[in-house]
Coordinates of C-alpha atoms and ligand atoms in Angstrom, one line a residue:
M1008 CA 117.6 160.0 158.6
S1009 CA 117.4 161.2 155.0
A1010 CA 116.0 163.4 152.7
V1011 CA 116.3 163.9 148.8
T1012 CA 117.2 167.6 148.2
Y1013 CA 118.2 170.1 145.8
G1014 CA 120.0 173.3 145.3
D1015 CA 119.2 176.6 143.7
H1016 CA 121.1 175.7 140.6
T1017 CA 119.6 172.2 140.3
K1018 CA 118.6 171.6 136.6
D1019 CA 118.1 167.9 136.4
V1020 CA 117.5 164.9 138.5
D1021 CA 121.2 163.8 138.4
D1022 CA 121.9 167.0 140.7
L1023 CA 119.5 165.8 143.4
E1024 CA 121.4 165.2 146.7
L1025 CA 121.1 163.1 149.8
T1026 CA 121.0 164.9 153.0
K1027 CA 121.1 163.5 156.3
F1028 CA 119.5 165.1 159.2
A1029 CA 118.8 164.5 162.9
V1030 CA 115.1 163.6 164.1
P1031 CA 114.1 165.7 167.3
R1032 CA 113.6 163.7 170.4
D1033 CA 110.9 165.9 171.4
V1034 CA 108.7 168.5 169.5
E1035 CA 107.6 172.3 170.3
S1036 CA 104.2 172.7 171.8
N1037 CA 103.0 173.9 168.2
Q1038 CA 104.8 171.1 166.2
V1039 CA 104.0 167.5 164.9
L1040 CA 106.6 165.0 163.8
L1041 CA 105.6 162.6 161.1
K1042 CA 107.2 159.5 159.9
T1043 CA 106.9 158.8 156.1
L1044 CA 104.9 155.8 155.1
A1045 CA 104.9 156.1 151.1
T1046 CA 105.4 158.9 148.4
P1047 CA 104.9 158.7 144.6
V1048 CA 107.1 160.0 141.8
N1049 CA 104.9 162.4 139.8
P1050 CA 105.7 164.0 136.4
S1051 CA 105.2 167.4 138.2
D1052 CA 107.9 166.6 140.7
L1053 CA 110.6 166.1 137.9
L1054 CA 109.1 169.4 136.2
L1055 CA 109.8 171.1 139.4
I1056 CA 113.4 169.8 139.9
R1057 CA 114.1 170.8 136.3
G1058 CA 113.1 174.1 136.9
V1059 CA 110.2 174.2 134.4
Y1060 CA 108.0 176.2 136.8
G1061 CA 110.3 179.1 137.1
A1062 CA 111.0 179.2 140.7
F1063 CA 111.5 176.6 143.3
P1064 CA 109.3 176.4 146.6
P1065 CA 110.8 177.9 149.4
K1066 CA 113.7 176.0 151.5
V1067 CA 112.5 174.3 154.7
K1068 CA 114.2 173.0 157.9
L1069 CA 114.6 169.4 158.0
S1070 CA 115.2 169.9 161.8
E1071 CA 116.1 172.7 164.4
T1072 CA 119.6 172.0 164.0
D1073 CA 120.1 171.2 160.3
P1074 CA 120.4 173.7 157.4
V1075 CA 117.7 174.6 155.4
V1076 CA 117.1 173.0 152.0
H1077 CA 114.6 172.3 148.8
V1078 CA 113.0 168.9 149.6
A1079 CA 111.9 167.0 146.4
G1080 CA 108.4 165.5 146.0
N1081 CA 105.0 166.8 146.4
E1082 CA 102.6 164.0 147.7
G1083 CA 102.9 161.4 150.3
V1084 CA 101.3 159.8 153.3
F1085 CA 102.6 160.1 156.9
E1086 CA 102.0 158.6 160.2
V1087 CA 101.8 161.2 163.1
S1088 CA 104.7 160.1 165.6
K1089 CA 104.9 163.0 167.9
V1090 CA 102.3 165.6 168.7
G1091 CA 102.9 169.1 170.5
T1092 CA 101.2 170.1 173.6
S1093 CA 99.1 172.8 172.0
I1094 CA 97.9 170.8 169.0
E1095 CA 94.2 169.4 169.1
G1096 CA 92.8 166.8 166.6
Y1097 CA 95.8 164.7 166.1
S1098 CA 97.1 161.6 167.8
E1099 CA 100.0 159.1 167.6
G1100 CA 99.3 156.8 164.8
D1101 CA 96.9 158.9 162.8
W1102 CA 97.7 159.0 159.1
V1103 CA 97.9 162.4 157.4
I1104 CA 98.7 164.1 154.0
L1105 CA 100.2 167.6 153.7
T1106 CA 97.8 170.3 152.6
S1107 CA 100.8 172.0 150.9
G1108 CA 103.2 170.4 148.8
R1109 CA 105.8 173.0 149.7
L1110 CA 107.4 171.0 152.5
G1111 CA 108.6 168.3 150.1
T1112 CA 108.0 164.7 150.7
W1113 CA 110.8 162.5 149.7
R1114 CA 112.3 162.0 153.1
T1115 CA 111.9 160.1 156.2
H1116 CA 110.4 162.4 158.6
V1117 CA 108.9 165.9 158.5
L1118 CA 108.7 168.1 161.2
V1119 CA 105.5 170.4 160.9
D1120 CA 105.1 173.7 162.5
F1121 CA 101.3 174.6 163.1
P1122 CA 101.1 178.3 162.4
S1123 CA 98.8 180.2 165.0
G1124 CA 95.8 181.3 163.1
G1125 CA 97.2 180.0 159.8
P1126 CA 96.1 177.5 157.5
E1127 CA 95.9 173.8 158.7
P1128 CA 99.1 172.1 157.4
L1129 CA 97.8 168.5 157.8
F1130 CA 94.6 166.8 156.5
K1131 CA 93.9 163.4 158.4
V1132 CA 92.9 160.5 156.0
K1133 CA 92.6 157.7 158.9
N1134 CA 92.5 157.7 162.5
A1135 CA 95.1 155.5 164.5
G1136 CA 93.9 151.9 164.3
E1137 CA 91.2 152.4 161.7
G1138 CA 91.4 150.3 158.5
G1139 CA 90.2 150.7 155.1
L1140 CA 93.0 152.7 153.5
K1141 CA 96.3 151.3 152.0
D1142 CA 99.4 153.2 152.1
I1143 CA 99.6 153.7 148.3
E1144 CA 96.1 154.9 148.3
G1145 CA 96.9 157.7 150.9
A1146 CA 100.4 158.4 149.2
T1147 CA 98.7 159.3 145.9
L1148 CA 95.5 160.8 147.1
S1149 CA 96.3 164.4 147.0
V1150 CA 96.9 164.9 143.3
N1151 CA 95.7 162.8 140.7
P1152 CA 92.5 161.5 142.1
P1153 CA 91.1 165.0 142.9
T1154 CA 92.3 166.3 139.5
A1155 CA 90.6 163.3 137.8
Y1156 CA 87.4 163.8 140.0
Q1157 CA 87.1 167.5 139.4
L1158 CA 87.6 167.1 135.6
V1159 CA 84.9 164.7 135.5
H1160 CA 82.6 166.6 137.9
N1161 CA 83.2 170.3 137.4
Y1162 CA 82.5 170.9 133.6
V1163 CA 79.3 168.8 133.0
K1164 CA 76.9 168.8 136.0
D1165 CA 74.3 167.2 134.4
W1166 CA 75.6 163.9 133.3
N1167 CA 73.0 161.4 131.9
S1168 CA 73.0 157.9 133.5
D1169 CA 71.4 156.2 130.4
G1170 CA 74.7 155.2 129.0
R1171 CA 74.8 157.7 126.1
D1172 CA 77.2 160.3 127.3
W1173 CA 81.0 160.1 126.6
I1174 CA 84.2 161.5 127.5
V1175 CA 87.3 161.5 125.3
Q1176 CA 90.7 161.6 126.8
N1177 CA 94.4 161.5 125.5
A1178 CA 97.0 160.1 127.8
G1179 CA 94.4 157.6 128.5
G1180 CA 97.1 155.3 130.3
S1181 CA 98.2 158.0 132.7
H1182 CA 97.3 157.9 136.4
V1183 CA 94.9 160.8 136.2
G1184 CA 93.5 159.3 133.0
Q1185 CA 92.9 155.8 134.7
F1186 CA 91.4 157.5 137.8
L1187 CA 89.0 159.5 135.5
T1188 CA 87.9 156.5 134.0
Q1189 CA 86.7 154.9 137.2
F1190 CA 85.0 158.1 138.3
A1191 CA 83.2 158.1 135.0
R1192 CA 82.1 154.4 135.4
M1193 CA 80.5 155.3 138.5
L1194 CA 78.4 157.7 136.7
N1195 CA 77.7 155.3 133.7
V1196 CA 79.4 157.7 131.4
N1197 CA 81.3 156.1 128.5
V1198 CA 85.2 156.7 128.1
L1199 CA 87.2 156.6 124.9
S1200 CA 90.8 156.5 126.0
V1201 CA 93.7 157.5 123.3
I1202 CA 97.0 155.8 124.1
R1203 CA 100.3 155.8 122.3
G1204 CA 100.4 152.4 120.2
G1205 CA 103.4 150.4 119.1
K1206 CA 104.1 149.1 122.5
P1207 CA 104.7 145.2 122.6
N1208 CA 102.4 145.1 125.6
H1209 CA 99.6 147.0 123.7
D1210 CA 96.8 144.3 124.2
E1211 CA 97.3 144.0 127.9
I1212 CA 97.3 147.7 128.3
V1213 CA 94.0 147.9 126.5
T1214 CA 92.6 145.0 128.6
E1215 CA 93.8 146.7 131.9
L1216 CA 92.3 150.0 130.9
K1217 CA 88.8 148.5 130.1
S1218 CA 89.0 146.5 133.2
L1219 CA 88.8 149.7 135.1
G1220 CA 86.2 150.8 132.9
A1221 CA 87.0 152.5 129.7
T1222 CA 84.5 151.8 127.1
A1223 CA 86.8 152.0 124.1
V1224 CA 90.8 152.2 123.7
I1225 CA 91.9 153.6 120.6
T1226 CA 95.7 154.8 119.3
E1227 CA 96.9 158.3 118.7
D1228 CA 97.2 157.3 115.0
Q1229 CA 93.8 156.0 114.8
A1230 CA 92.5 159.2 116.8
Q1231 CA 94.3 161.6 114.3
S1232 CA 93.0 159.8 111.1
E1233 CA 90.0 161.8 109.7
E1234 CA 89.2 158.4 107.9
F1235 CA 89.1 156.5 111.3
R1236 CA 87.0 159.3 112.9
N1237 CA 84.5 159.3 110.1
H1238 CA 84.1 155.8 110.1
E1239 CA 84.9 153.6 113.0
L1240 CA 84.9 156.2 115.5
R1241 CA 81.3 156.9 114.6
S1242 CA 80.3 153.4 115.1
I1243 CA 82.1 153.3 118.7
F1244 CA 80.1 156.4 119.6
N1245 CA 77.0 154.9 118.0
G1246 CA 75.0 158.3 118.2
G1247 CA 76.1 159.0 121.8
N1248 CA 76.8 162.5 123.0
V1249 CA 80.5 163.3 123.3
R1250 CA 80.3 166.0 125.9
L1251 CA 83.8 166.3 127.5
A1252 CA 87.4 166.0 126.0
I1253 CA 90.2 165.8 128.4
N1254 CA 93.5 167.0 127.0
C1255 CA 96.8 166.3 128.7
L1256 CA 99.2 166.5 125.4
G1257 CA 98.3 169.3 123.3
G1258 CA 99.1 169.5 119.7
A1259 CA 97.7 167.4 117.1
S1260 CA 96.3 165.0 119.9
A1261 CA 94.2 167.6 121.4
T1262 CA 92.9 168.8 117.9
A1263 CA 91.6 165.2 117.2
L1264 CA 89.9 165.2 120.8
F1265 CA 88.3 168.7 120.0
L1266 CA 87.0 167.2 116.5
M1267 CA 85.4 164.3 118.4
L1268 CA 83.1 166.7 120.5
S1269 CA 79.3 166.6 119.8
P1270 CA 77.6 170.2 119.9
D1271 CA 77.8 172.1 123.1
G1272 CA 80.8 170.0 124.2
A1273 CA 83.8 171.2 126.2
M1274 CA 87.5 170.7 126.0
V1275 CA 89.5 170.8 129.2
T1276 CA 93.0 171.0 129.1
Y1277 CA 95.2 169.6 132.5
G1278 CA 98.5 169.0 130.9
A1279 CA 100.7 170.1 128.1
L1280 CA 103.1 166.9 127.8
T1281 CA 103.7 167.6 124.1
N1282 CA 104.5 171.2 124.4
D1283 CA 102.7 171.7 121.2
P1284 CA 100.2 174.6 120.6
I1285 CA 96.5 173.4 120.0
T1286 CA 95.0 174.5 116.7
Y1287 CA 91.2 173.8 115.7
P1288 CA 89.2 175.2 112.9
S1289 CA 87.4 178.3 114.3
R1290 CA 84.1 177.5 112.2
W1291 CA 83.9 174.0 114.2
Q1292 CA 84.0 175.7 117.3
Q1293 CA 81.5 178.4 116.3
Y1294 CA 78.8 176.2 114.6
N1295 CA 79.0 173.6 117.2
N1296 CA 79.2 176.2 120.4
L1297 CA 82.2 174.2 121.7
T1298 CA 84.1 175.8 124.7
T1299 CA 87.7 175.4 125.9
H1300 CA 88.9 175.5 129.6
G1301 CA 92.5 175.4 131.4
Y1302 CA 92.3 173.3 134.5
F1303 CA 94.9 173.5 137.5
L1304 CA 94.3 172.0 140.8
T1305 CA 96.8 174.0 142.7
G1306 CA 95.4 177.2 141.3
N1307 CA 91.8 176.2 142.1
T1308 CA 92.5 175.1 145.6
K1309 CA 94.1 178.5 146.2
K1310 CA 91.2 180.2 145.1
N1311 CA 88.9 178.0 147.1
P1312 CA 90.5 175.9 149.7
Q1313 CA 87.3 173.8 150.6
S1314 CA 87.0 172.5 147.0
K1315 CA 90.0 170.5 147.5
I1316 CA 88.8 169.2 151.1
D1317 CA 85.5 168.4 149.6
T1318 CA 87.0 166.5 146.8
L1319 CA 89.3 164.7 149.1
N1320 CA 86.7 163.5 151.5
A1321 CA 84.6 162.3 148.4
V1322 CA 87.7 160.4 147.2
L1323 CA 88.4 158.9 150.5
K1324 CA 85.0 157.7 150.8
L1325 CA 85.3 155.7 147.7
Y1326 CA 88.6 154.2 148.8
K1327 CA 87.3 153.2 152.2
S1328 CA 84.1 151.4 150.5
G1329 CA 86.4 149.5 148.0
K1330 CA 85.0 151.5 145.0
L1331 CA 88.4 153.1 143.7
Q1332 CA 91.5 151.4 143.1
V1333 CA 95.0 152.8 142.5
P1334 CA 96.3 152.2 139.0
P1335 CA 99.2 149.9 138.7
A1336 CA 102.6 151.3 139.6
T1337 CA 106.1 150.1 140.5
L1338 CA 106.4 149.7 144.2
L1339 CA 109.9 150.0 145.9
E1340 CA 110.7 149.6 149.5
F1341 CA 113.0 151.9 151.6
K1342 CA 114.2 150.2 155.0
D1343 CA 117.7 151.8 155.2
G1344 CA 120.3 152.5 152.7
N1345 CA 120.6 155.4 150.1
L1346 CA 117.2 157.1 149.8
L1347 CA 118.2 158.9 146.7
E1348 CA 119.4 155.9 144.7
L1349 CA 115.8 154.5 145.3
Y1350 CA 114.3 157.6 143.9
L1351 CA 116.7 157.7 140.9
Q1352 CA 115.8 154.1 140.2
V1353 CA 112.1 155.1 139.9
I1354 CA 112.8 158.3 138.0
K1355 CA 115.1 156.4 135.5
S1356 CA 112.8 153.6 134.9
G1357 CA 110.2 156.1 133.3
K1358 CA 107.5 154.1 134.9
K1359 CA 105.1 155.3 137.7
G1360 CA 106.8 154.3 141.1
I1361 CA 105.7 154.5 144.6
V1362 CA 108.4 154.4 147.4
K1363 CA 107.2 152.7 150.5
Y1364 CA 108.9 153.2 153.6
I1365 CA 109.1 150.2 155.8
Ligands
LIG2342 N1 96.5 170.5 135.8 C1 96.7 169.9 136.9 O1 96.1 170.4 138.2 C2 97.3 168.6 137.2 C3 97.3 167.8 138.3 C4 97.5 166.5 138.0 C5 98.2 166.1 137.1 N2 98.5 166.8 136.0 C6 99.4 166.5 134.8 O2 98.7 165.4 134.2 C7 99.6 164.6 133.5 C8 99.6 163.2 134.0 O3 100.1 162.9 135.2 P1 100.1 161.4 135.7 O4 100.5 161.3 137.3 O5 98.9 160.8 135.7 O6 101.2 160.9 134.7 P2 101.5 159.3 134.3 O7 101.0 158.3 135.0 O8 103.1 159.4 134.6 O9 101.3 159.3 132.9 C9 101.8 160.1 131.8 C10 101.0 159.7 130.4 O10 101.4 160.6 129.7 C11 101.6 159.7 128.5 N3 102.6 160.7 127.6 C12 103.5 161.3 128.0 N4 104.1 162.1 127.0 C13 103.4 161.7 125.8 C14 103.6 162.0 124.6 N5 104.4 162.8 124.0 N6 102.5 161.7 123.5 C15 101.6 160.9 124.0 N7 101.5 160.5 125.5 C16 102.5 161.0 126.4 C17 102.3 158.6 128.9 O11 102.0 157.5 127.8 P3 103.1 156.3 127.9 O12 102.4 155.3 128.9 O13 102.8 155.7 126.3 O14 104.3 156.6 128.1 C18 101.5 158.3 130.1 O15 100.4 157.6 129.7 C19 101.3 165.2 133.9 O16 101.6 166.2 132.8 C20 100.9 166.0 135.2 O17 101.6 167.2 135.3 C21 97.8 168.1 136.0

């Protein structure tokens, strides 16, 4: 059985290793053995491997007999394959996700210890035999949909359903952005998505984003042009109320979003992909009573674990009722062979990818 692992001095994805390990025939009474069904590759997985977060998560044991290692990956969906005798609430065939990303997910199996009196390490997404949830939906459930859901719901509590409220966002083609668009559409809230221009398939991207619910899609160059903001953008907003600016990039892109806000609006930063600082005219903030916030799902969940569970349940309900869809991603299948090569293929493609284990 295989895992994609890294060492204490790993600095880039080229340093990742393939580690083979033994899957136990039996589990201890307080353990559950999981078989991996699918895992995505997220930008934060790569930041973690590259050491951007300062410290790696602790090493984990792949099995009772193998050495402990860092396992890459944060997210994934798993099928329960063995349940220890003292564990209640789980059966063979249930689908689960891990409640902490610290165990690592880019591996064929996970042996999970249930600490006595400790936090629940698993969250069940589907009972054995129950339909209604696809593997790619479960695989990508725990990071981007809850982030997008909380960005829409945590900062404005009184959205008007009259179709005049707006959210503006940059990185509008990101998975978070595409989930956010869908959640906003459910509330009849308009979304202006800003994306990078100049791609050969630009029109196709715009059509896709609009089909998910984006009201308008413009390029970074347009968003950052004062002329465009003062004329075309005004006619796009058509007197509507721009209440929320959702920033994933920083720098000039964030400034442009900030300048689009209506009085009493708020800008929320959940990513810093350009690494550039954000500047804005203080008078613009002062006279328009604009607020700024930082958003961090992991930090919020640490402070209030129930908030994540409530959000996951809300998202699961939407998936199971067919109202939400996973944005397009490259799907790769792992049957046997080299697991590491498959993940490197996804990473080096630069596209959003999900590895399905079949
Ligand atoms: N704060 C939190 O709790 C939290 C939770 C989840 C995710 N995040 C963060 O959210 C971000 C998006 O995650 P994701 O999984 O949705 O990513 P994703 O699907 O891989 O999308 C990344 C997007 O960022 C755009 N982008 C990247 N660099 C850019 C640049 N320099 N200028 C303009 N656009 C740029 C890409 O545009 P192109 O399509 O043009 O390449 C793409 O649309 C990541 O930074 C992630 O770490 C934060």
